[in-house]
Coordinates of C-alpha atoms in Angstrom, one line a residue:
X1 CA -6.4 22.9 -10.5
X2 CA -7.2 20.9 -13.1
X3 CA -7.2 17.1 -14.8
X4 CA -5.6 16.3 -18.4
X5 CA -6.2 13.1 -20.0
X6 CA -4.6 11.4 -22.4
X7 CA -6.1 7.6 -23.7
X8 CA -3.9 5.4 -26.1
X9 CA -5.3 3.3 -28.7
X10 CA -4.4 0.3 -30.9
X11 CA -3.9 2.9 -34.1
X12 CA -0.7 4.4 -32.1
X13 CA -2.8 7.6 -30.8
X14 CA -2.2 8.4 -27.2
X15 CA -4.1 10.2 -24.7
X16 CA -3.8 10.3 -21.0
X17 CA -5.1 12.1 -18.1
X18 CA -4.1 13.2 -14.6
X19 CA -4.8 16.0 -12.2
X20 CA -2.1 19.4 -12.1
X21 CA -1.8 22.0 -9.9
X22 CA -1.7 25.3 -11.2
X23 CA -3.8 25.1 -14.2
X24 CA -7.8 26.3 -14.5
X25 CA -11.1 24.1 -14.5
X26 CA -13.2 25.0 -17.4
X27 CA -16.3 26.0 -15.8
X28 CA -19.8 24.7 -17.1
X29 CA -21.3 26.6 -19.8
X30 CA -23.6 29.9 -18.7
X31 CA -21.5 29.6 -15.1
X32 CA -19.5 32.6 -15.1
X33 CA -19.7 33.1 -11.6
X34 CA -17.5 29.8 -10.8
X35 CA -14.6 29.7 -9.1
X36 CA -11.5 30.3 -10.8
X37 CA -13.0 33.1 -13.3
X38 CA -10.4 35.6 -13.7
X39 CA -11.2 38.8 -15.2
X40 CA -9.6 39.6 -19.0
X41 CA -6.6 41.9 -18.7
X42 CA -8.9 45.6 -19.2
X43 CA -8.6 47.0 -22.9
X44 CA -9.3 50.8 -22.3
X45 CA -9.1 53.7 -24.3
X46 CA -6.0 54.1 -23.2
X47 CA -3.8 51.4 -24.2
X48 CA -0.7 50.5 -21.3
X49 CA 2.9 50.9 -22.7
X50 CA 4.5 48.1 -24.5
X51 CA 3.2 45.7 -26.6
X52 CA 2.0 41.6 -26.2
X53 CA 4.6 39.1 -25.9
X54 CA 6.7 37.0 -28.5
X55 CA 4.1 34.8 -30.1
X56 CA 1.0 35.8 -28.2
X57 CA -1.4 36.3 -31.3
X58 CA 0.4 33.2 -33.0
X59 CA -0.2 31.0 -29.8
X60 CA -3.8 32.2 -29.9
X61 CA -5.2 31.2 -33.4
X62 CA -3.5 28.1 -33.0
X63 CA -5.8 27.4 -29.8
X64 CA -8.6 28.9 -31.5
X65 CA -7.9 27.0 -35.1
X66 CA -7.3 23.3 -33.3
X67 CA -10.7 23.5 -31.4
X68 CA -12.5 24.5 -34.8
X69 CA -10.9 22.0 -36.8
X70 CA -10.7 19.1 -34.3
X71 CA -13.6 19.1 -31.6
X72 CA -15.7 16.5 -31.7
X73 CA -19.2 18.5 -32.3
X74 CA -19.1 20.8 -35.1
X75 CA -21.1 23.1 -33.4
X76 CA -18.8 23.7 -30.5
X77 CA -21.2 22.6 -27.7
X78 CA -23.8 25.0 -28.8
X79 CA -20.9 27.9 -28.7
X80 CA -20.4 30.5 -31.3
X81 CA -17.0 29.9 -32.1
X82 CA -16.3 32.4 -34.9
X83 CA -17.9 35.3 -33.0
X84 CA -15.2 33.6 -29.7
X85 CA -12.7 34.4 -31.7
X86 CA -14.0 37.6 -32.7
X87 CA -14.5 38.8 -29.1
X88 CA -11.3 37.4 -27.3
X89 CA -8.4 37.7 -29.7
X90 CA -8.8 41.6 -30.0
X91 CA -7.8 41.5 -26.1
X92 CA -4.3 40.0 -26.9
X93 CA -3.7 43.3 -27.6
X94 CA -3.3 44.7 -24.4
X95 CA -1.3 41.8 -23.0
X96 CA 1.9 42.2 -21.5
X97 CA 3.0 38.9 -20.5
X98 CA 2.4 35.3 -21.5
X99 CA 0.4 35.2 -18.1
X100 CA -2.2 37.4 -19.2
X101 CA -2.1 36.1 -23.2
X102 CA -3.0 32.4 -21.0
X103 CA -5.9 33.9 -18.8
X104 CA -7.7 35.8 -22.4
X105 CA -7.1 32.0 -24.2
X106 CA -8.4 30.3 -20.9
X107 CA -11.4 32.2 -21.0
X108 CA -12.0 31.8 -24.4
X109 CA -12.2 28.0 -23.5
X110 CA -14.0 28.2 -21.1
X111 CA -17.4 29.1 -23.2
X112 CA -17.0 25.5 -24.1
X113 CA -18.3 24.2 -20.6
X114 CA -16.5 21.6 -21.5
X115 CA -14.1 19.8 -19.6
X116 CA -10.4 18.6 -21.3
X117 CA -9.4 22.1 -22.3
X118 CA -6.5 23.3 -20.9
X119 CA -3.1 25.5 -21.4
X120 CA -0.2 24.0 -19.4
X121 CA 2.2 26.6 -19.2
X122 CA 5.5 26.3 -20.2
X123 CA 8.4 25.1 -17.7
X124 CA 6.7 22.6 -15.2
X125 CA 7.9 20.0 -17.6
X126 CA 11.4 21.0 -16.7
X127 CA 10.9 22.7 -13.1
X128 CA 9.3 19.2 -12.0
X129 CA 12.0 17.0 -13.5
X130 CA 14.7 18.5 -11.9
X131 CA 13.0 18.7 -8.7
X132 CA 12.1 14.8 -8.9
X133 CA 15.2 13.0 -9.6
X134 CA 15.4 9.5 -10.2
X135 CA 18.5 7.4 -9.8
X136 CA 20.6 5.4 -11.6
X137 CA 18.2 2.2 -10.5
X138 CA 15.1 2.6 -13.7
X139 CA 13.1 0.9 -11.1
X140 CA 9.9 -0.9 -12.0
X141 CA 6.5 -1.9 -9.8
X142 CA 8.3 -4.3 -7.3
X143 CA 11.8 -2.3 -7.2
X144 CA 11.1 1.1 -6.9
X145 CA 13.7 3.8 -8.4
X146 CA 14.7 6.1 -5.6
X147 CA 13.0 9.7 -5.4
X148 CA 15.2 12.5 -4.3
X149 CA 13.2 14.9 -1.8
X150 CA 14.4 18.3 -2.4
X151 CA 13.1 21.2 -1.0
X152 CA 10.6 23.3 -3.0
X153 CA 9.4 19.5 -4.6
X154 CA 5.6 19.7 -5.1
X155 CA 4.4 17.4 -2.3
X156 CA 0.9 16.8 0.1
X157 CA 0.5 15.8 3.6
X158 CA -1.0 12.4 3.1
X159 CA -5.0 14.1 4.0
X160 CA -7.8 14.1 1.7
X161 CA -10.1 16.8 3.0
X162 CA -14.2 16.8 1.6
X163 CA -17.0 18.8 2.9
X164 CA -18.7 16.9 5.6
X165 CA -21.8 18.3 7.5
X166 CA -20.8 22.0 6.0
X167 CA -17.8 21.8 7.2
X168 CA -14.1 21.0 5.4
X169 CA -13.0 18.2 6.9
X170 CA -10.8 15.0 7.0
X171 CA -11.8 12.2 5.1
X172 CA -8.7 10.1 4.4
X173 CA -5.4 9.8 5.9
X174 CA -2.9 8.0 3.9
X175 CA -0.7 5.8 6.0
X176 CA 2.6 6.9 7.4
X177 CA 2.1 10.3 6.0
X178 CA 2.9 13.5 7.5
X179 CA -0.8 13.7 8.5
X180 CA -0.8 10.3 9.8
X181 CA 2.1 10.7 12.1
X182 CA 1.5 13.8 13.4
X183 CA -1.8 11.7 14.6
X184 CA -4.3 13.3 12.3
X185 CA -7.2 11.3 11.7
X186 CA -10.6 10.8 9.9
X187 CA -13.7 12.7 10.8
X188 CA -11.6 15.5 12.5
X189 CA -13.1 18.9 10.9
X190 CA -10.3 21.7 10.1
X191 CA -11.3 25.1 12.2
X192 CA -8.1 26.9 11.3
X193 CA -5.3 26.6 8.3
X194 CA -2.2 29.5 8.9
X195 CA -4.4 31.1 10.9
X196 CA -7.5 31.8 8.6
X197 CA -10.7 30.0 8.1
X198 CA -10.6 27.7 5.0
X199 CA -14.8 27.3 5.0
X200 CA -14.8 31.2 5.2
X201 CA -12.7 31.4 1.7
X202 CA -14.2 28.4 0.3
X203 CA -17.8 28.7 1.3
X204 CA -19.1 31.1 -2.0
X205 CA -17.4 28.1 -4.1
X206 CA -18.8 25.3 -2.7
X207 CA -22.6 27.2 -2.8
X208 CA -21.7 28.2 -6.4
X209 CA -21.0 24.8 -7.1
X210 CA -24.0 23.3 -5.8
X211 CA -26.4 25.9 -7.1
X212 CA -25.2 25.0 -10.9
X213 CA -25.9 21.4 -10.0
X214 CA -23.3 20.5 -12.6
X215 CA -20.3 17.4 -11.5
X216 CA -17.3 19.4 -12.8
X217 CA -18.5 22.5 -10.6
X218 CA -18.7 20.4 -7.8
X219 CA -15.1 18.8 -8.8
X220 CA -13.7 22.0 -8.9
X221 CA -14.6 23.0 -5.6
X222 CA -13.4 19.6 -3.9
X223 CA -10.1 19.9 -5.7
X224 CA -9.6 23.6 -4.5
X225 CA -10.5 21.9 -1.1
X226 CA -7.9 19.8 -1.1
X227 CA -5.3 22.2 -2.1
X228 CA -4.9 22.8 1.4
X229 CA -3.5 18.7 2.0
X230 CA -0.5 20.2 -1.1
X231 CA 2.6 22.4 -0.6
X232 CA 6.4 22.3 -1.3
X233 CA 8.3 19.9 0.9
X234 CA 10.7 21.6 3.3
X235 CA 7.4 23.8 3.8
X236 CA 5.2 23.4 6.5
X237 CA 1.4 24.4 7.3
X238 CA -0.2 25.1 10.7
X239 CA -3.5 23.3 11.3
X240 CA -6.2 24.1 13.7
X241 CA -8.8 21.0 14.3
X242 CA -11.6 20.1 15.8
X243 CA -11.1 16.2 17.1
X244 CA -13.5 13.9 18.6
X245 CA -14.6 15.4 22.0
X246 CA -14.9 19.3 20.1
X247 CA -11.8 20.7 22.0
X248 CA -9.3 21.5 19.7
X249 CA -5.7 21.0 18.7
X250 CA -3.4 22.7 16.6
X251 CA -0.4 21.1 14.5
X252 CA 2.2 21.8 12.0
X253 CA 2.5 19.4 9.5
X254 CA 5.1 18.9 6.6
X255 CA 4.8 17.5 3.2
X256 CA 6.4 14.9 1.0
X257 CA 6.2 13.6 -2.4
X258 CA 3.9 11.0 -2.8
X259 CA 5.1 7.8 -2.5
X260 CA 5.2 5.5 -6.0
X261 CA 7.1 5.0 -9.1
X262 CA 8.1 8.6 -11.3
X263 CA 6.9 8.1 -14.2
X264 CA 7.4 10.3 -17.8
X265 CA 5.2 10.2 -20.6
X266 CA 5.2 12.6 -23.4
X267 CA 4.6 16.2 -23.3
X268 CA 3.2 15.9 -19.3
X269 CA 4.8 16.9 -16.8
X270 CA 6.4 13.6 -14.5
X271 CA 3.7 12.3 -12.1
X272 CA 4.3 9.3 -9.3
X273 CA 2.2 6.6 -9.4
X274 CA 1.4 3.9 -6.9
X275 CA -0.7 1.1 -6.9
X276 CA -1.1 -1.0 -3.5
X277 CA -3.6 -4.3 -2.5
X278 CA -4.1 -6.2 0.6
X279 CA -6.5 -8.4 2.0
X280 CA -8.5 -6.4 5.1
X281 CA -7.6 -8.1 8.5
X282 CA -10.4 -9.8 10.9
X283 CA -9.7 -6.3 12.9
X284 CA -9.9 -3.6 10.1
X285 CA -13.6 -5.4 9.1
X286 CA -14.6 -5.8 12.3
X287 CA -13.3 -1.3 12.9
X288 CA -15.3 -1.3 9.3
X289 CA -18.6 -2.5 11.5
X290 CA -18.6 -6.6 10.2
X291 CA -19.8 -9.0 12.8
X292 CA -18.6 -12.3 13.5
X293 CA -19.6 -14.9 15.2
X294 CA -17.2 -17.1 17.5
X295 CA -15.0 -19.5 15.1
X296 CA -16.6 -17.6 12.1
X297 CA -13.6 -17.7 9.2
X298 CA -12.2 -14.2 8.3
X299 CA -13.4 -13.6 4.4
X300 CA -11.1 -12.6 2.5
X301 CA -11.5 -9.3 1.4
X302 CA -9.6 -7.7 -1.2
X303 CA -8.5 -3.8 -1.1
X304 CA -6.9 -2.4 -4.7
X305 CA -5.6 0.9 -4.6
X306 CA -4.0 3.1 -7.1
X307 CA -3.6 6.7 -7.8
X308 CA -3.6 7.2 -11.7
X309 CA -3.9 5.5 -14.9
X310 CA -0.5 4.3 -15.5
X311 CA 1.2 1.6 -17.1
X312 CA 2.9 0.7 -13.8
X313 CA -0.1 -0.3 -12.2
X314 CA -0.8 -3.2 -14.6
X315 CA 1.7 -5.5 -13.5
X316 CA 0.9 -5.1 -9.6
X317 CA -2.9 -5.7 -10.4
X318 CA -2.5 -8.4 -12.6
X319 CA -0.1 -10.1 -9.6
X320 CA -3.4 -9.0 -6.6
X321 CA -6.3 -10.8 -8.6
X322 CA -3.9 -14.1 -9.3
X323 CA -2.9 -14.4 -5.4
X324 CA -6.3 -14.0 -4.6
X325 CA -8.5 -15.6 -7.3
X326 CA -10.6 -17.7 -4.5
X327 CA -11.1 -13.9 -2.5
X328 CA -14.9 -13.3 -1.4
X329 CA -14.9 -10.0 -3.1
X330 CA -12.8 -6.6 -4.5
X331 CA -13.1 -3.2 -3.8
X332 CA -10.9 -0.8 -6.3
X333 CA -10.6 2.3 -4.5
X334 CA -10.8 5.4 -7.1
X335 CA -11.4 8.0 -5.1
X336 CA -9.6 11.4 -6.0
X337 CA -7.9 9.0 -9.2
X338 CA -8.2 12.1 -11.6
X339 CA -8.1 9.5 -15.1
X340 CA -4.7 8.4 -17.4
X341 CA -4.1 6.3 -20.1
X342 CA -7.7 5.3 -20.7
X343 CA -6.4 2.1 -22.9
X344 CA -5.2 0.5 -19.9
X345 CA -9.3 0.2 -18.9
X346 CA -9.6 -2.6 -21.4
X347 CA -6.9 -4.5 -19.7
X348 CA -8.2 -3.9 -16.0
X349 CA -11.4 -4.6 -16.6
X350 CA -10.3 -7.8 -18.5
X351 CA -9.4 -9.2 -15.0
X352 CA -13.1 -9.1 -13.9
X353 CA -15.2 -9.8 -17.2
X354 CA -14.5 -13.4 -19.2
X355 CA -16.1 -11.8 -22.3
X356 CA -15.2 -8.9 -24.7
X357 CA -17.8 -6.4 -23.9
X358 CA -18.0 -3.2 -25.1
X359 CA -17.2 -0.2 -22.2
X360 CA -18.0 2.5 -24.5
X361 CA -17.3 3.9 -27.9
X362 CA -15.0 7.1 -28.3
X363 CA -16.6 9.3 -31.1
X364 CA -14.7 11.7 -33.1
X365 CA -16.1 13.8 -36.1
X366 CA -15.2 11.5 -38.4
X367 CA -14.4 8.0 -36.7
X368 CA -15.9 5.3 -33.9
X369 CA -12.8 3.9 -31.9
X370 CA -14.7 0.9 -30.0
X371 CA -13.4 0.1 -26.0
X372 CA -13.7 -3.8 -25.7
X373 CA -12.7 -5.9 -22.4
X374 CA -9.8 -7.6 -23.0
X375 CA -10.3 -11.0 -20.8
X376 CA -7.0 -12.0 -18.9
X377 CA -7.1 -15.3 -19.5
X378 CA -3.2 -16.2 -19.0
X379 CA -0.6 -15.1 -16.1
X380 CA 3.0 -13.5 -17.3
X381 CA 4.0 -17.0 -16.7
X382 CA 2.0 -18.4 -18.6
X383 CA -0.5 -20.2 -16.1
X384 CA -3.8 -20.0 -17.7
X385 CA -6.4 -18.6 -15.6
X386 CA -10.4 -16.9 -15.4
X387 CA -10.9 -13.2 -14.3
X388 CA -12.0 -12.8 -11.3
X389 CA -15.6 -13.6 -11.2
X390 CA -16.9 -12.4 -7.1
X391 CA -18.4 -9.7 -5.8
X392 CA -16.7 -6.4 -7.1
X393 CA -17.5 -2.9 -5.7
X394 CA -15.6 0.3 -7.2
X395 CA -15.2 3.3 -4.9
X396 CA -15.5 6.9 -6.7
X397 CA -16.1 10.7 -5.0
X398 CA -15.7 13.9 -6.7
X399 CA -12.2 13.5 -7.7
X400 CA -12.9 10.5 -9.9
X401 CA -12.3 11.7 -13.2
X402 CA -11.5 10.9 -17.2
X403 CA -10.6 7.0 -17.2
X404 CA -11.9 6.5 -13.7
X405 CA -15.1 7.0 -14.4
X406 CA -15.0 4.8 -18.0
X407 CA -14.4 1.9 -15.8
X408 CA -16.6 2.0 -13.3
X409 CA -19.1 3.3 -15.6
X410 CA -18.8 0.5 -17.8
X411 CA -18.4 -1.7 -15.3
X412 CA -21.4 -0.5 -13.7
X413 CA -23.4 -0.5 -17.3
X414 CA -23.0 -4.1 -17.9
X415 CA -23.7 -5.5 -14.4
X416 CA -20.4 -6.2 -13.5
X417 CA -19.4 -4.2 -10.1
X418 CA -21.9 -2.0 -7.8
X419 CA -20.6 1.6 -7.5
X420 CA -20.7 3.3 -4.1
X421 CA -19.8 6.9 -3.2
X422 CA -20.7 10.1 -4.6
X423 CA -20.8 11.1 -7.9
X424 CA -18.0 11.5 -10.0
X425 CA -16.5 14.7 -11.4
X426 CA -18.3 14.3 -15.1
X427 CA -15.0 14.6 -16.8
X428 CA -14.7 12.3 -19.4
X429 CA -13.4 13.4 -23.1
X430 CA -11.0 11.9 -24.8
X431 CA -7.7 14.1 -25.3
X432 CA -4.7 14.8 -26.7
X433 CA -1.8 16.9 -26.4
X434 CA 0.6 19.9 -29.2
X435 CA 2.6 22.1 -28.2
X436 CA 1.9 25.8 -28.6
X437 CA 4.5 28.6 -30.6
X438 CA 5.0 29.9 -26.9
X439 CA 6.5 26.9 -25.5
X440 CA 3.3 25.9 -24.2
X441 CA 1.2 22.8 -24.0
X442 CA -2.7 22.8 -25.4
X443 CA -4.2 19.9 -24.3
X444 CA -8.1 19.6 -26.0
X445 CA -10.8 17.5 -26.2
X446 CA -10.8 15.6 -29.9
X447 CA -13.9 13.2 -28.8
X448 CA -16.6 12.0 -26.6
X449 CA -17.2 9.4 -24.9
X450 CA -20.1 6.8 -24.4
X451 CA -21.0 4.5 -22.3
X452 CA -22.0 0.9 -23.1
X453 CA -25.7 2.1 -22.3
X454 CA -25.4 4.8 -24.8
X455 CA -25.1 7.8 -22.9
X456 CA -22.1 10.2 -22.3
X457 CA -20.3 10.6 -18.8
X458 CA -19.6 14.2 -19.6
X459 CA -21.1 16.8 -17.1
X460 CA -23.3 14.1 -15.5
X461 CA -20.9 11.6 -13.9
X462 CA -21.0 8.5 -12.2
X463 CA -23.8 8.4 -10.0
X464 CA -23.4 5.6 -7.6
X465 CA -25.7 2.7 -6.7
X466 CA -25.1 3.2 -3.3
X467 CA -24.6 6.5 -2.3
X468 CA -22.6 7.3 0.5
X469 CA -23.5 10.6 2.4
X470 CA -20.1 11.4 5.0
X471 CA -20.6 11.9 8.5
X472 CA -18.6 12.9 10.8
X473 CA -20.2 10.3 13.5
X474 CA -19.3 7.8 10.8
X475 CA -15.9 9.3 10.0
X476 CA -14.7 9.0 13.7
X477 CA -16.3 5.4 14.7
X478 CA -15.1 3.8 10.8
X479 CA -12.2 5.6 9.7
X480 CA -13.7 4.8 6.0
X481 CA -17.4 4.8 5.6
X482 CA -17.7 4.0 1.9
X483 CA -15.2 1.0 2.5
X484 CA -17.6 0.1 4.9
X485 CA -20.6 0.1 2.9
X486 CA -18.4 -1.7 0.4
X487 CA -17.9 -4.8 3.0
X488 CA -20.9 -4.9 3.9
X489 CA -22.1 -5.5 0.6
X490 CA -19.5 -7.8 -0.4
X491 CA -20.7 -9.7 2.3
X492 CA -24.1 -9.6 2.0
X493 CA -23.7 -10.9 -2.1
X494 CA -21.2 -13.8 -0.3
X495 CA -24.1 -15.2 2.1
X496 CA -26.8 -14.8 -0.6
X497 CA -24.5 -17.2 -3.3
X498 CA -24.5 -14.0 -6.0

């Protein structure tokens, strides 16, 4: 698994980011016992019959050539990149598929340490339109087009699975998924997946990922995680858990394509996006651990959702911040959002910030492309208005990636919104995207990124101001301990006047 990112800017370049299955994590640099690592197709004395694929050697130097020329540090991250080439593009040789010509290129990437790197192969593009069909309605953010479900459709079960205690368990359940009405539920730890032990497969890459101490290790190893939550729809998994009082229950649950609006844009494969608010009921703060007192008004407490950087999600969050302008406080939930179109930051934040601050520079070789808050200062109907000026907390965890973590970075940087969670998956480069002679798509890292404090996201992450450590005690009695932390700080900022 893996994110791309691709972040438009004012000159007409375009790059955006999401998360794919299917494709590798780089690993970081000197980790080559990661998860992932595949070993080189073996060149022995004997050479096997036939010869490399149509455009294999091409399809290489054009990798190799585009991260020489283009990336963003001459010196490659510290990598020889002449003697890369040197020691990776003799093995095309004995490649006899574009499968193995990918795994001999990915590896070659993958002494970068760097995330942004990635072969798509060639096909998903098609495969995944024809498997999501949109009708003849275009649709847009408050009349959806319709999504054909076909069998075979990449699809999830609604869970979002993280290690809690040691063990892989549920942390999320979407609502009115397939995990949600087969009565799955937070803090329930998964014993059993088809009949094998997922901590038993997944326990060497969860300790690989914490000994490197690296975010994009740890990334990895949450994403693999949650593999299990994805399938094809028409398929179905059997699950083994381990509920409240430690008996257990087993259940076969489906999956569907995630709810939202399809959405194309350029050379990535379609993705569906969704972007959802709603004030929190007197009930859901008070299952969230808030206390009132008889006759106490119900704040108002505003929950923003969305799953990916899209331009479909302006509109919708441009519409929640105007119907609740007088709200106590936001939370922006961007847990597991894996980046996108890292322009639309500038607008988003400009809902919360009345001035044009900087949230970072993006640095090429040769160029500084400056990221300024673009205060929304006037509704689509012309109404004009002040951001939102009340408490604001941003939600992140190991899947928060590329533009994700350039908000709440720079949100966090200049004062503006208090992070809680974990740390973010340190995945923040500016990309773009060229096809490859073998039908293939390269997407690379063409620049860096730093934060209005003047230090890079990349590798580190987002650490949070309030870090949230899951508990399966805190799963069970809360449902959602970080959007609890989150209330209770909005509310503690309301009485205190901040």
């Amino acid at each position: 698994m893996t994110w791309l990112r691709y972040l438009p800017y004012p000159s007409g370049l375009l790059l955006v980011g999401l998360l794919l299955c299917g494709c590798n994590t780089p690993t970081p640099a000197g980790n080559t016992s990661a998860a992932g690592t595949r070993p080189a197709p073996a060149i022995g004395e004997n050479p096997r019959p036939g010869s490399p694929p149509q455009h294999a050697y091409e399809t290489f130097d054009v990798v190799w050539e585009t991260i020489e020329e283009t990336h963003f540090d001459p010196e490659h991250n510290g990598v020889d990149w002449s003697a890369a080439r040197l020691e990776y593009r003799p093995q095309i040789e004995d490649t006899r598929s574009m499968g193995e010509v990918r795994q001999v290129i990915e590896m070659m990437i993958r002494e970068l340490g760097q995330s942004h790197f990635v072969i798509i192969p060639g096909g998903i593009e098609e495969i995944e339109i024809e498997k999501m069909a949109v009708g003849d309605n275009a649709g847009d953010e408050t009349n959806p087009p319709s999504i054909d479900r076909p069998d075979g459709a990449p699809g999830n079960n609604g869970m979002r699975l993280d290690w809690v205690e040691g063990a892989p368990t549920v942390a999320f359940i979407r609502p009115q998924s397939p995990a949600d009405l087969q009565g799955v539920r937070p803090g329930w730890k998964v014993a059993q997946v088809d009949g094998g032990d997922p901590n038993a497969r997944l326990t060497s890459i969860r300790a690989a990922a914490e000994a490197s101490g690296a975010s994009i290790a740890d990334f990895e190893a949450y994403m693999m995680l949650n593999g299990i939550a994805r399938g094809q729809v028409g398929n179905t998994r059997q699950f083994t858990f381990i509920v409240e009082d430690e008996s257990t229950t087993e259940l076969e649950i489906g999956f569907e394509v995630e709810p939202g609006i399809p959405v194309k844009f350029g050379h990535l494969p379609p993705m569906t996006t969704r972007c959802e608010s709603r004030v929190l009921s007197r009930d859901e703060l008070e299952t969230l651990g808030a206390a009132f007192t008889p006759g106490q008004a119900t704040p108002r407490i505003v929950l923003l959702t969305f799953n990916v950087w899209m331009f479909p999600i302006m509109v919708p969050i441009a519409a929640a911040v105007d119907a609740d302008r007088d709200a106590d406080g936001f939370i922006i939930d961007l847990r597991e959002n894996p980046g996108g179109v890292g322009g639309l930051s500038m607008g988003v934040a400009g809902q919360f910030l009345d001035e044009r601050l900087s949230l970072g520079d993006m640095i090429t070789r040769d160029t500084t492309m400056h990221f300024s808050v673009n205060p929304q200062r006037a509704t689509p109907d012309g109404r004009i208005v002040k951001p939102f000026a009340g408490p604001l907390a941003i939600l992140i965890d190991q899947g928060s990636a590329s533009t994700s973590e350039i908000f709440a970075a720079g949100l966090q940087q200049l004062g503006r919104a208090t992070v809680i969670g974990r740390n973010s998956a340190g995945a923040a480069l500016p990309a773009t995207l060229i096809k490859l002679p073998n039908g293939d798509t390269f997407m690379y890292a063409m620049a860096n990124f730093i934060g209005p404090e003047g230090t890079s996201i990349e590798g580190g992450g987002v650490k949070p101001d309030i870090d949230v450590t899951l508990t399966q005690t805190a799963l069970l009695e809360t449902g959602d301990p970080d959007l609890s932390v989150a209330v209770e700080w909005i509310l503690t900022e309301d009485s205190s006047g901040s």
